[in-house]
Coordinates of C-alpha atoms in Angstrom, one line a residue:
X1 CA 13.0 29.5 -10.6
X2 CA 16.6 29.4 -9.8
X3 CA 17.3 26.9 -6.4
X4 CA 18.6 28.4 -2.9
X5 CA 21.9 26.9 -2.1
X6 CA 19.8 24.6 0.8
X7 CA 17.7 23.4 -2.1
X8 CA 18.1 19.8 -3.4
X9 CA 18.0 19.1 -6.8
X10 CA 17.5 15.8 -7.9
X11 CA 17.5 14.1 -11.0
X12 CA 15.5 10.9 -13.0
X13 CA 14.7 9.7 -16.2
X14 CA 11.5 10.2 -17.5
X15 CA 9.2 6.6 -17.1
X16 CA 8.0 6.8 -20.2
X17 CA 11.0 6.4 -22.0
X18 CA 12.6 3.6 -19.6
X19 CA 9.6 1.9 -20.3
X20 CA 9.0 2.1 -24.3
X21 CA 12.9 1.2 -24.0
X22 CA 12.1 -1.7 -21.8
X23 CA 9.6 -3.2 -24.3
X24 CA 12.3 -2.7 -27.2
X25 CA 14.7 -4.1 -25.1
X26 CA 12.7 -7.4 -24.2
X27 CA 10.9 -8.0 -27.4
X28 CA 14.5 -7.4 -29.4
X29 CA 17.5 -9.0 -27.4
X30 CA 15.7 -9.8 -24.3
X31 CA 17.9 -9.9 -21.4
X32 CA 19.9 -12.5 -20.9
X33 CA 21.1 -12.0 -17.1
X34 CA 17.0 -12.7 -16.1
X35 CA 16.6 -15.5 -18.7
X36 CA 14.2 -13.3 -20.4
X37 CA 13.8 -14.2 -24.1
X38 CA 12.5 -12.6 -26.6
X39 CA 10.5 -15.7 -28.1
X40 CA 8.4 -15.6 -25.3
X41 CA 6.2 -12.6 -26.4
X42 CA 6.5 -13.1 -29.8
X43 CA 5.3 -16.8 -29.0
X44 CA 2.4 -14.9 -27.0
X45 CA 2.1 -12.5 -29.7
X46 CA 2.0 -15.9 -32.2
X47 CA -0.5 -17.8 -30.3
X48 CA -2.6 -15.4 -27.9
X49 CA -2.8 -12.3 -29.9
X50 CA -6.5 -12.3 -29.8
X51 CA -7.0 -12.6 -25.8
X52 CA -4.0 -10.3 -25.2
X53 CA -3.8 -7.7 -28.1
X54 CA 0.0 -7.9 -28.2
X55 CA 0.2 -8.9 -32.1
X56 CA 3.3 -9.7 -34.6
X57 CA 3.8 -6.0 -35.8
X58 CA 4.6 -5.0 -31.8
X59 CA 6.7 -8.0 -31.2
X60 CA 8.5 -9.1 -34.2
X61 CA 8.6 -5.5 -36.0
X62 CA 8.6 -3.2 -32.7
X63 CA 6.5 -0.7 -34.8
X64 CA 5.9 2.9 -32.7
X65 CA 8.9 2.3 -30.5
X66 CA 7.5 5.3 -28.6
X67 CA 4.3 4.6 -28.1
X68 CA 3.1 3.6 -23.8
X69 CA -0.1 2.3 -24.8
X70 CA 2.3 -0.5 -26.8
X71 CA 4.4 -0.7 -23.9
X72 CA 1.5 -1.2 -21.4
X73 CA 0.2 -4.2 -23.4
X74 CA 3.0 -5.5 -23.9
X75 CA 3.2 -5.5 -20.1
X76 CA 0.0 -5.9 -19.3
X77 CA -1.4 -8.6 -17.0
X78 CA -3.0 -10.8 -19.7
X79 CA 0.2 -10.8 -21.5
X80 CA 1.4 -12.0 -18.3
X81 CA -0.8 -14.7 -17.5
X82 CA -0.6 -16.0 -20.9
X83 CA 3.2 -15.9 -20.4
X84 CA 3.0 -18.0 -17.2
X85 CA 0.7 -20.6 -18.7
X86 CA 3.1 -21.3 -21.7
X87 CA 5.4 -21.8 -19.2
X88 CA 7.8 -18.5 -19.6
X89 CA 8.0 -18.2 -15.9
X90 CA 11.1 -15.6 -16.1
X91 CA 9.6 -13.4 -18.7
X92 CA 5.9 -13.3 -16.6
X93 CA 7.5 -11.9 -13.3
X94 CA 9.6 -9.7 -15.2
X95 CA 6.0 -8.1 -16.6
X96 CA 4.6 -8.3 -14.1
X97 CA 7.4 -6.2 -11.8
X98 CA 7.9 -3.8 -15.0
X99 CA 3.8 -3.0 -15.0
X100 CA 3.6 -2.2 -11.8
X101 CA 6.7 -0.3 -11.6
X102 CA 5.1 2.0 -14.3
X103 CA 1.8 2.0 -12.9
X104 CA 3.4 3.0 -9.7
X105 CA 4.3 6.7 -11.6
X106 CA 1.3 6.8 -13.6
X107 CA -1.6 5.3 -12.2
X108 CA -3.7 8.1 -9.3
X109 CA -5.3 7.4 -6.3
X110 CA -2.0 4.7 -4.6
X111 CA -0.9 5.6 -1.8
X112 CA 2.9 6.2 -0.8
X113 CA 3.2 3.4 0.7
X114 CA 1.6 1.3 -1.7
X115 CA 3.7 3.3 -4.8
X116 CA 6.8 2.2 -3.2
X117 CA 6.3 -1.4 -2.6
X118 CA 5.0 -1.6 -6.7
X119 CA 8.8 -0.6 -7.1
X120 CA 10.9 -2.6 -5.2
X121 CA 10.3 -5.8 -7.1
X122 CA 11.7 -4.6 -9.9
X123 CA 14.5 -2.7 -8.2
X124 CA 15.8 -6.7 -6.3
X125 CA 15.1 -7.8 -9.5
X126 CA 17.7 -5.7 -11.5
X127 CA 20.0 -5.5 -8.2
X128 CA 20.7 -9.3 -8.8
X129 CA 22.6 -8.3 -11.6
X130 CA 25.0 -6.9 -10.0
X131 CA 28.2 -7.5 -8.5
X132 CA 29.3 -4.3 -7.0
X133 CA 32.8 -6.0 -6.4
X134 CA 33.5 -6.8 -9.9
X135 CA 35.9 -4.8 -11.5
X136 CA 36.4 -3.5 -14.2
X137 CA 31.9 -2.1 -14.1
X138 CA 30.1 -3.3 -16.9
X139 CA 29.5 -0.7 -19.6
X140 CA 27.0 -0.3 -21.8
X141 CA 25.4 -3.4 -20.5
X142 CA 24.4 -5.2 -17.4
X143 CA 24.2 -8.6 -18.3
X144 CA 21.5 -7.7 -21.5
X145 CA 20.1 -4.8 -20.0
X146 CA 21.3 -1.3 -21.4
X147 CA 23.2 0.4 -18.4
X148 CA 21.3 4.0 -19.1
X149 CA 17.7 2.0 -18.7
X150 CA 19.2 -0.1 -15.9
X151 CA 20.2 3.0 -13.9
X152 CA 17.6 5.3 -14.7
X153 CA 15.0 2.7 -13.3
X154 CA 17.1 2.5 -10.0
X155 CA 18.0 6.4 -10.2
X156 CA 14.0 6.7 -10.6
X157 CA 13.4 4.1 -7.8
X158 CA 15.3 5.7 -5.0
X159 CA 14.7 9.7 -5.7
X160 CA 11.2 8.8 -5.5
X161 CA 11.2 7.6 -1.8
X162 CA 13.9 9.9 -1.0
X163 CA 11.3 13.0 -2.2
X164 CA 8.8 12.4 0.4
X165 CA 11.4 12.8 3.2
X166 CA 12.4 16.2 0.9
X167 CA 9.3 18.0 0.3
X168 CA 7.1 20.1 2.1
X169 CA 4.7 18.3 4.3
X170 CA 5.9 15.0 3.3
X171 CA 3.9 14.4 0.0
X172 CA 4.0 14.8 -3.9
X173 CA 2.7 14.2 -7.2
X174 CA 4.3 11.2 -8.0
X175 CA 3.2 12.2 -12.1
X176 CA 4.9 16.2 -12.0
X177 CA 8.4 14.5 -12.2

C-alpha cells in the first residue's frame, strides 16, 4: 500500500517495548524526577514476593528484559498495593498510571472513551517533568527517564486520540498499531 498525498501517516513506538523498557528503567535507576526508587520493588520483591509474584531474579537481576508478562507483574495491581502499604507512595501511582496505560493498548472490550482517560494519568504525570522554557532540552534524559521512552509514551498517547478523529467512521483497533 503506498499513501495518497491526503493520507496521514502517523507514527508511535511499539507499547511493548516502552513498557519492558519502563520496568528496566524503574527496577534499575528508577527515576529520580518522580521520586521513584528502585528499592521500592526490590523491597516488594524482598518481602512480598509470594502475594505478588514479583521475585529477586526480576528486580534485582532484570532477567528477560523483554518479556510483558514480567513487565505486567511488575506493574500489576498487587505489586501496587503492596507498594502503597510499605509506604512507597510515588512508586504505587507511578504503577498504577504505567498499568493502565498499557492495558489501555492491550486489553479488548474499553471503550474510547474509557482508553483515553487510562492514558492521561501517565501522560500529566511525565508532562511535570518538563519545562518547555528551559533551554538548552534535556537529552538523553528527562530528569531519570530516557528521552526515547519519555517521548514515545507521549508520541503514543496523542496519535492515539488524534486516530479516531482520522479514521473512517471514527473508530479503530487500538491493538493493529
Amino acid at each position: 500500500y503506498l499513501p495518497m498525498v491526503e493520507d496521514y501517516m502517523l507514527m508511535v513506538l511499539d507499547d511493548h517495548h516502552l513498557f519492558v523498557n519502563c520496568r528496566a528503567t524503574v527496577c534499575s535507576r528508577g527515576i529520580w524526577g518522580l521520586q521513584i526508587m528502585p528499592d521500592a520493588w526490590l523491597t516488594v520483591a524482598e518481602k512480598s514476593w509470594k502475594a505478588t509474584g514479583l521475585t529477586l531474579a526480576m528486580v534485582a537481576d532484570l532477567v528477560d528484559r523483554q518479556s510483558s508478562s514480567l513487565a505486567a507483574t511488575t506493574f500489576c495491581d498487587k505489586v501496587e498495593k503492596e507498594l502503597a502499604n510499605l509506604g512507597f507512595m510515588n512508586e504505587a501511582v507511578f504503577c498504577r498510571n504505567m498499568r493502565q496505560w498499557h492495558s489501555s493498548s492491550d486489553e479488548p472490550g474499553i471503550s474510547a472513551a474509557a482508553r483515553h482517560q487510562m492514558r492521561l494519568p501517565l501522560r500529566n504525570q511525565l508532562l511535570s517533568l518538563v519545562n518547555f522554557a528551559e533551554f538548552p532540552p534535556p537529552s538523553s534524559h528527562i530528569k531519570g527517564v530516557p528521552v526515547v521512552m519519555f517521548e514515545g509514551i507521549l508520541t503514543g498517547i496523542d496519535r492515539r486520540a488524534q486516530l479516531y478523529a482520522l479514521a473512517k467512521g471514527s473508530t479503530y483497533n487500538s491493538r493493529s498499531l
